[in-house]
Amino acid sequence: MNEVLTLDAMAAPLRALRLLAVDFPHLPAPVVDVNSLYPDRLSLSLHEQNGAFTAFEAWRAALSIDPAAVDFHVQFDGRTGVLNAEAKYAGATIELTAYTRVPTTARLSTAGVA
């Protein structure tokens, strides 16, 4: 039997979003995702154009996420750097993700790799 998820079941991430808007109105606006597949999660994505993660760092600090808890990887294309971290906030799990271009000079070469 399939249960219908109600909007009330998603109250924690929606409450967290409302509080983030009140507590941190000065921070860069992220792409926001709340969905019924993960009803306790609020996803904030930042797409940074400057080759740095300045907006991510501002959000990380605001959410009191330990820098050691941040995961960094480069996507398979070698051109996109990704930072990802999670935090609890207002009863929800906040997933914070940022993407930025990896400068050409910083891309790894596959020359000589077997």
Short mmCIF file of N, CA and C in Angstrom, two decimals:
data_model
loop_
_atom_site.label_atom_id
_atom_site.label_comp_id
_atom_site.label_asym_id
_atom_site.label_seq_id
_atom_site.Cartn_x
_atom_site.Cartn_y
_atom_site.Cartn_z
N MET A 1 0.84 -1.18 0.00
CA MET A 1 0.00 0.00 0.00
C MET A 1 0.89 1.25 0.00
N ASN A 2 0.59 2.17 -0.87
CA ASN A 2 1.33 3.43 -0.94
C ASN A 2 0.66 4.48 -0.07
N GLU A 3 1.45 5.02 0.84
CA GLU A 3 0.94 6.11 1.66
C GLU A 3 1.20 7.43 0.96
N VAL A 4 0.25 8.31 1.04
CA VAL A 4 0.40 9.63 0.47
C VAL A 4 1.13 10.50 1.50
N LEU A 5 2.24 11.05 1.10
CA LEU A 5 2.99 11.94 1.98
C LEU A 5 2.30 13.30 2.00
N THR A 6 2.08 13.80 3.18
CA THR A 6 1.44 15.11 3.31
C THR A 6 2.49 16.21 3.44
N LEU A 7 2.08 17.40 3.20
CA LEU A 7 2.97 18.54 3.36
C LEU A 7 3.46 18.66 4.80
N ASP A 8 2.63 18.26 5.73
CA ASP A 8 3.02 18.28 7.14
C ASP A 8 4.23 17.40 7.41
N ALA A 9 4.38 16.32 6.65
CA ALA A 9 5.53 15.42 6.83
C ALA A 9 6.83 16.10 6.41
N MET A 10 6.72 17.19 5.66
CA MET A 10 7.90 17.93 5.22
C MET A 10 8.08 19.22 6.02
N ALA A 11 7.47 19.29 7.18
CA ALA A 11 7.50 20.52 7.99
C ALA A 11 8.92 20.90 8.42
N ALA A 12 9.76 19.93 8.75
CA ALA A 12 11.11 20.26 9.25
C ALA A 12 11.95 21.01 8.21
N PRO A 13 12.09 20.53 6.98
CA PRO A 13 12.89 21.30 6.03
C PRO A 13 12.25 22.63 5.63
N LEU A 14 10.93 22.66 5.60
CA LEU A 14 10.26 23.93 5.28
C LEU A 14 10.45 24.95 6.40
N ARG A 15 10.40 24.49 7.64
CA ARG A 15 10.66 25.36 8.78
C ARG A 15 12.11 25.85 8.75
N ALA A 16 13.02 24.93 8.44
CA ALA A 16 14.44 25.30 8.37
C ALA A 16 14.66 26.36 7.29
N LEU A 17 14.01 26.20 6.15
CA LEU A 17 14.14 27.19 5.08
C LEU A 17 13.64 28.55 5.53
N ARG A 18 12.51 28.56 6.20
CA ARG A 18 11.97 29.84 6.70
C ARG A 18 12.93 30.49 7.68
N LEU A 19 13.49 29.70 8.59
CA LEU A 19 14.43 30.25 9.57
C LEU A 19 15.74 30.72 8.92
N LEU A 20 16.21 29.98 7.93
CA LEU A 20 17.42 30.42 7.21
C LEU A 20 17.20 31.77 6.55
N ALA A 21 16.02 31.96 5.98
CA ALA A 21 15.71 33.23 5.32
C ALA A 21 15.68 34.39 6.32
N VAL A 22 15.25 34.10 7.54
CA VAL A 22 15.20 35.14 8.58
C VAL A 22 16.57 35.36 9.20
N ASP A 23 17.29 34.27 9.48
CA ASP A 23 18.57 34.36 10.17
C ASP A 23 19.72 34.81 9.28
N PHE A 24 19.67 34.48 8.00
CA PHE A 24 20.80 34.76 7.10
C PHE A 24 20.37 35.41 5.79
N PRO A 25 19.62 36.49 5.85
CA PRO A 25 19.14 37.10 4.60
C PRO A 25 20.26 37.69 3.75
N HIS A 26 21.42 37.91 4.35
CA HIS A 26 22.55 38.53 3.64
C HIS A 26 23.37 37.51 2.85
N LEU A 27 23.14 36.22 3.05
CA LEU A 27 23.94 35.21 2.36
C LEU A 27 23.47 35.03 0.92
N PRO A 28 24.36 34.57 0.05
CA PRO A 28 23.99 34.36 -1.36
C PRO A 28 22.83 33.36 -1.48
N ALA A 29 21.91 33.65 -2.36
CA ALA A 29 20.74 32.79 -2.54
C ALA A 29 21.15 31.49 -3.23
N PRO A 30 20.81 30.35 -2.61
CA PRO A 30 21.11 29.06 -3.22
C PRO A 30 19.93 28.55 -4.05
N VAL A 31 20.18 27.51 -4.81
CA VAL A 31 19.08 26.73 -5.39
C VAL A 31 18.55 25.88 -4.24
N VAL A 32 17.26 25.89 -4.01
CA VAL A 32 16.65 25.22 -2.88
C VAL A 32 15.84 24.03 -3.36
N ASP A 33 15.99 22.90 -2.66
CA ASP A 33 15.23 21.71 -3.03
C ASP A 33 14.69 21.05 -1.77
N VAL A 34 13.39 20.87 -1.75
CA VAL A 34 12.70 20.08 -0.74
C VAL A 34 11.85 19.10 -1.53
N ASN A 35 12.00 17.81 -1.22
CA ASN A 35 11.21 16.86 -2.00
C ASN A 35 10.70 15.72 -1.13
N SER A 36 9.70 15.05 -1.64
CA SER A 36 9.03 14.00 -0.88
C SER A 36 9.85 12.71 -0.77
N LEU A 37 10.90 12.56 -1.55
CA LEU A 37 11.75 11.37 -1.43
C LEU A 37 12.58 11.40 -0.15
N TYR A 38 12.99 12.60 0.27
CA TYR A 38 13.75 12.80 1.51
C TYR A 38 13.05 13.89 2.31
N PRO A 39 11.95 13.55 2.97
CA PRO A 39 11.11 14.58 3.58
C PRO A 39 11.73 15.32 4.76
N ASP A 40 12.88 14.86 5.26
CA ASP A 40 13.53 15.57 6.36
C ASP A 40 14.73 16.39 5.91
N ARG A 41 14.95 16.49 4.59
CA ARG A 41 16.16 17.10 4.04
C ARG A 41 15.84 18.39 3.28
N LEU A 42 16.70 19.38 3.48
CA LEU A 42 16.67 20.62 2.72
C LEU A 42 18.00 20.71 1.99
N SER A 43 17.96 20.73 0.68
CA SER A 43 19.18 20.81 -0.11
C SER A 43 19.39 22.24 -0.59
N LEU A 44 20.59 22.75 -0.34
CA LEU A 44 21.00 24.08 -0.80
C LEU A 44 22.17 23.89 -1.75
N SER A 45 22.02 24.33 -2.99
CA SER A 45 23.10 24.21 -3.98
C SER A 45 23.54 25.59 -4.45
N LEU A 46 24.83 25.74 -4.58
CA LEU A 46 25.42 27.00 -5.02
C LEU A 46 26.23 26.73 -6.27
N HIS A 47 26.04 27.53 -7.28
CA HIS A 47 26.76 27.39 -8.54
C HIS A 47 27.63 28.64 -8.69
N GLU A 48 28.90 28.46 -8.35
CA GLU A 48 29.82 29.60 -8.28
C GLU A 48 30.60 29.71 -9.58
N GLN A 49 30.75 30.92 -10.05
CA GLN A 49 31.40 31.17 -11.34
C GLN A 49 32.84 31.63 -11.22
N ASN A 50 33.29 31.92 -10.03
CA ASN A 50 34.59 32.58 -9.87
C ASN A 50 35.76 31.63 -9.65
N GLY A 51 35.53 30.31 -9.74
CA GLY A 51 36.61 29.37 -9.51
C GLY A 51 36.94 29.18 -8.04
N ALA A 52 36.19 29.81 -7.17
CA ALA A 52 36.39 29.69 -5.72
C ALA A 52 35.08 29.23 -5.10
N PHE A 53 35.09 29.02 -3.83
CA PHE A 53 33.89 28.57 -3.12
C PHE A 53 33.50 29.59 -2.05
N THR A 54 33.45 30.85 -2.41
CA THR A 54 33.19 31.90 -1.42
C THR A 54 31.77 31.82 -0.84
N ALA A 55 30.77 31.57 -1.68
CA ALA A 55 29.40 31.47 -1.18
C ALA A 55 29.24 30.23 -0.29
N PHE A 56 29.85 29.12 -0.70
CA PHE A 56 29.81 27.91 0.11
C PHE A 56 30.42 28.17 1.48
N GLU A 57 31.56 28.83 1.50
CA GLU A 57 32.23 29.10 2.77
C GLU A 57 31.38 29.98 3.68
N ALA A 58 30.68 30.94 3.11
CA ALA A 58 29.80 31.79 3.92
C ALA A 58 28.67 30.94 4.53
N TRP A 59 28.07 30.06 3.75
CA TRP A 59 27.02 29.19 4.26
C TRP A 59 27.57 28.18 5.26
N ARG A 60 28.74 27.63 4.98
CA ARG A 60 29.36 26.66 5.90
C ARG A 60 29.56 27.29 7.26
N ALA A 61 30.10 28.49 7.28
CA ALA A 61 30.34 29.19 8.54
C ALA A 61 29.02 29.50 9.25
N ALA A 62 28.01 29.95 8.51
CA ALA A 62 26.72 30.28 9.11
C ALA A 62 26.07 29.06 9.74
N LEU A 63 26.25 27.89 9.13
CA LEU A 63 25.65 26.67 9.64
C LEU A 63 26.54 25.95 10.64
N SER A 64 27.69 26.56 10.96
CA SER A 64 28.65 25.98 11.92
C SER A 64 29.11 24.58 11.53
N ILE A 65 29.36 24.40 10.25
CA ILE A 65 29.87 23.11 9.77
C ILE A 65 31.38 23.12 9.89
N ASP A 66 31.92 22.13 10.55
CA ASP A 66 33.36 21.99 10.72
C ASP A 66 34.01 21.81 9.33
N PRO A 67 35.06 22.57 9.03
CA PRO A 67 35.74 22.41 7.73
C PRO A 67 36.19 20.97 7.47
N ALA A 68 36.51 20.23 8.52
CA ALA A 68 36.94 18.84 8.35
C ALA A 68 35.79 17.94 7.88
N ALA A 69 34.57 18.40 8.01
CA ALA A 69 33.40 17.61 7.60
C ALA A 69 33.02 17.86 6.14
N VAL A 70 33.77 18.70 5.45
CA VAL A 70 33.46 19.05 4.06
C VAL A 70 34.18 18.08 3.13
N ASP A 71 33.45 17.55 2.17
CA ASP A 71 34.02 16.66 1.16
C ASP A 71 34.28 17.48 -0.11
N PHE A 72 35.46 17.29 -0.69
CA PHE A 72 35.80 17.93 -1.96
C PHE A 72 36.12 16.85 -2.97
N HIS A 73 35.59 17.00 -4.16
CA HIS A 73 36.00 16.13 -5.27
C HIS A 73 35.81 16.88 -6.58
N VAL A 74 36.47 16.36 -7.59
CA VAL A 74 36.34 16.91 -8.94
C VAL A 74 35.54 15.90 -9.74
N GLN A 75 34.52 16.38 -10.43
CA GLN A 75 33.70 15.47 -11.22
C GLN A 75 34.53 14.86 -12.34
N PHE A 76 34.04 13.78 -12.87
CA PHE A 76 34.77 13.00 -13.86
C PHE A 76 35.27 13.83 -15.04
N ASP A 77 34.54 14.87 -15.40
CA ASP A 77 34.96 15.68 -16.54
C ASP A 77 36.22 16.49 -16.25
N GLY A 78 36.63 16.55 -14.99
CA GLY A 78 37.84 17.28 -14.61
C GLY A 78 37.68 18.79 -14.63
N ARG A 79 36.49 19.26 -14.93
CA ARG A 79 36.27 20.71 -15.05
C ARG A 79 35.42 21.29 -13.95
N THR A 80 34.81 20.44 -13.12
CA THR A 80 33.89 20.93 -12.11
C THR A 80 34.31 20.44 -10.73
N GLY A 81 34.62 21.39 -9.85
CA GLY A 81 34.92 21.07 -8.47
C GLY A 81 33.64 21.10 -7.65
N VAL A 82 33.54 20.18 -6.69
CA VAL A 82 32.32 20.06 -5.89
C VAL A 82 32.69 19.99 -4.41
N LEU A 83 32.04 20.82 -3.60
CA LEU A 83 32.12 20.73 -2.15
C LEU A 83 30.77 20.28 -1.65
N ASN A 84 30.77 19.41 -0.61
CA ASN A 84 29.52 18.91 -0.07
C ASN A 84 29.67 18.73 1.44
N ALA A 85 28.63 19.10 2.17
CA ALA A 85 28.61 18.91 3.62
C ALA A 85 27.17 18.84 4.08
N GLU A 86 26.99 18.30 5.28
CA GLU A 86 25.66 18.22 5.87
C GLU A 86 25.69 18.80 7.28
N ALA A 87 24.54 19.31 7.70
CA ALA A 87 24.39 19.84 9.05
C ALA A 87 22.95 19.66 9.48
N LYS A 88 22.74 19.63 10.78
CA LYS A 88 21.39 19.65 11.33
C LYS A 88 21.04 21.11 11.64
N TYR A 89 19.84 21.50 11.29
CA TYR A 89 19.41 22.87 11.53
C TYR A 89 17.89 22.87 11.67
N ALA A 90 17.39 23.35 12.76
CA ALA A 90 15.95 23.49 13.00
C ALA A 90 15.20 22.18 12.76
N GLY A 91 15.82 21.06 13.13
CA GLY A 91 15.16 19.77 13.01
C GLY A 91 15.26 19.11 11.65
N ALA A 92 15.98 19.74 10.72
CA ALA A 92 16.13 19.18 9.37
C ALA A 92 17.60 18.88 9.09
N THR A 93 17.84 18.02 8.15
CA THR A 93 19.19 17.80 7.64
C THR A 93 19.38 18.77 6.48
N ILE A 94 20.39 19.60 6.59
CA ILE A 94 20.71 20.53 5.51
C ILE A 94 21.86 19.92 4.71
N GLU A 95 21.65 19.76 3.42
CA GLU A 95 22.71 19.30 2.53
C GLU A 95 23.19 20.52 1.75
N LEU A 96 24.43 20.88 1.95
CA LEU A 96 25.02 22.06 1.33
C LEU A 96 26.00 21.59 0.26
N THR A 97 25.79 22.02 -0.97
CA THR A 97 26.62 21.61 -2.09
C THR A 97 26.98 22.83 -2.92
N ALA A 98 28.22 22.88 -3.38
CA ALA A 98 28.65 23.97 -4.27
C ALA A 98 29.42 23.39 -5.44
N TYR A 99 29.26 24.02 -6.57
CA TYR A 99 29.95 23.64 -7.79
C TYR A 99 30.69 24.85 -8.32
N THR A 100 31.88 24.63 -8.84
CA THR A 100 32.61 25.71 -9.50
C THR A 100 33.51 25.12 -10.57
N ARG A 101 33.88 25.96 -11.51
CA ARG A 101 34.81 25.52 -12.56
C ARG A 101 36.19 25.36 -11.97
N VAL A 102 36.87 24.30 -12.37
CA VAL A 102 38.26 24.10 -11.98
C VAL A 102 39.10 24.82 -13.04
N PRO A 103 39.97 25.74 -12.61
CA PRO A 103 40.79 26.45 -13.60
C PRO A 103 41.61 25.48 -14.44
N THR A 104 41.78 25.80 -15.70
CA THR A 104 42.53 24.94 -16.62
C THR A 104 43.90 24.59 -16.07
N THR A 105 44.55 25.55 -15.44
CA THR A 105 45.90 25.30 -14.91
C THR A 105 45.90 24.33 -13.73
N ALA A 106 44.75 24.12 -13.10
CA ALA A 106 44.66 23.23 -11.94
C ALA A 106 44.18 21.83 -12.30
N ARG A 107 43.78 21.62 -13.55
CA ARG A 107 43.26 20.31 -13.94
C ARG A 107 44.38 19.30 -13.98
N LEU A 108 44.05 18.11 -13.54
CA LEU A 108 45.03 17.04 -13.53
C LEU A 108 45.22 16.49 -14.94
N SER A 109 46.43 16.20 -15.26
CA SER A 109 46.74 15.60 -16.55
C SER A 109 46.72 14.08 -16.40
N THR A 110 46.23 13.41 -17.42
CA THR A 110 46.25 11.94 -17.40
C THR A 110 47.44 11.41 -18.18
N ALA A 111 48.31 12.29 -18.65
CA ALA A 111 49.48 11.86 -19.39
C ALA A 111 50.36 10.99 -18.49
N GLY A 112 50.78 9.85 -19.00
CA GLY A 112 51.66 8.97 -18.25
C GLY A 112 50.95 8.08 -17.27
N VAL A 113 49.62 8.17 -17.19
CA VAL A 113 48.87 7.32 -16.27
C VAL A 113 48.50 6.04 -17.01
N ALA A 114 48.80 4.92 -16.39
CA ALA A 114 48.53 3.63 -17.05
C ALA A 114 47.09 3.25 -16.90
#
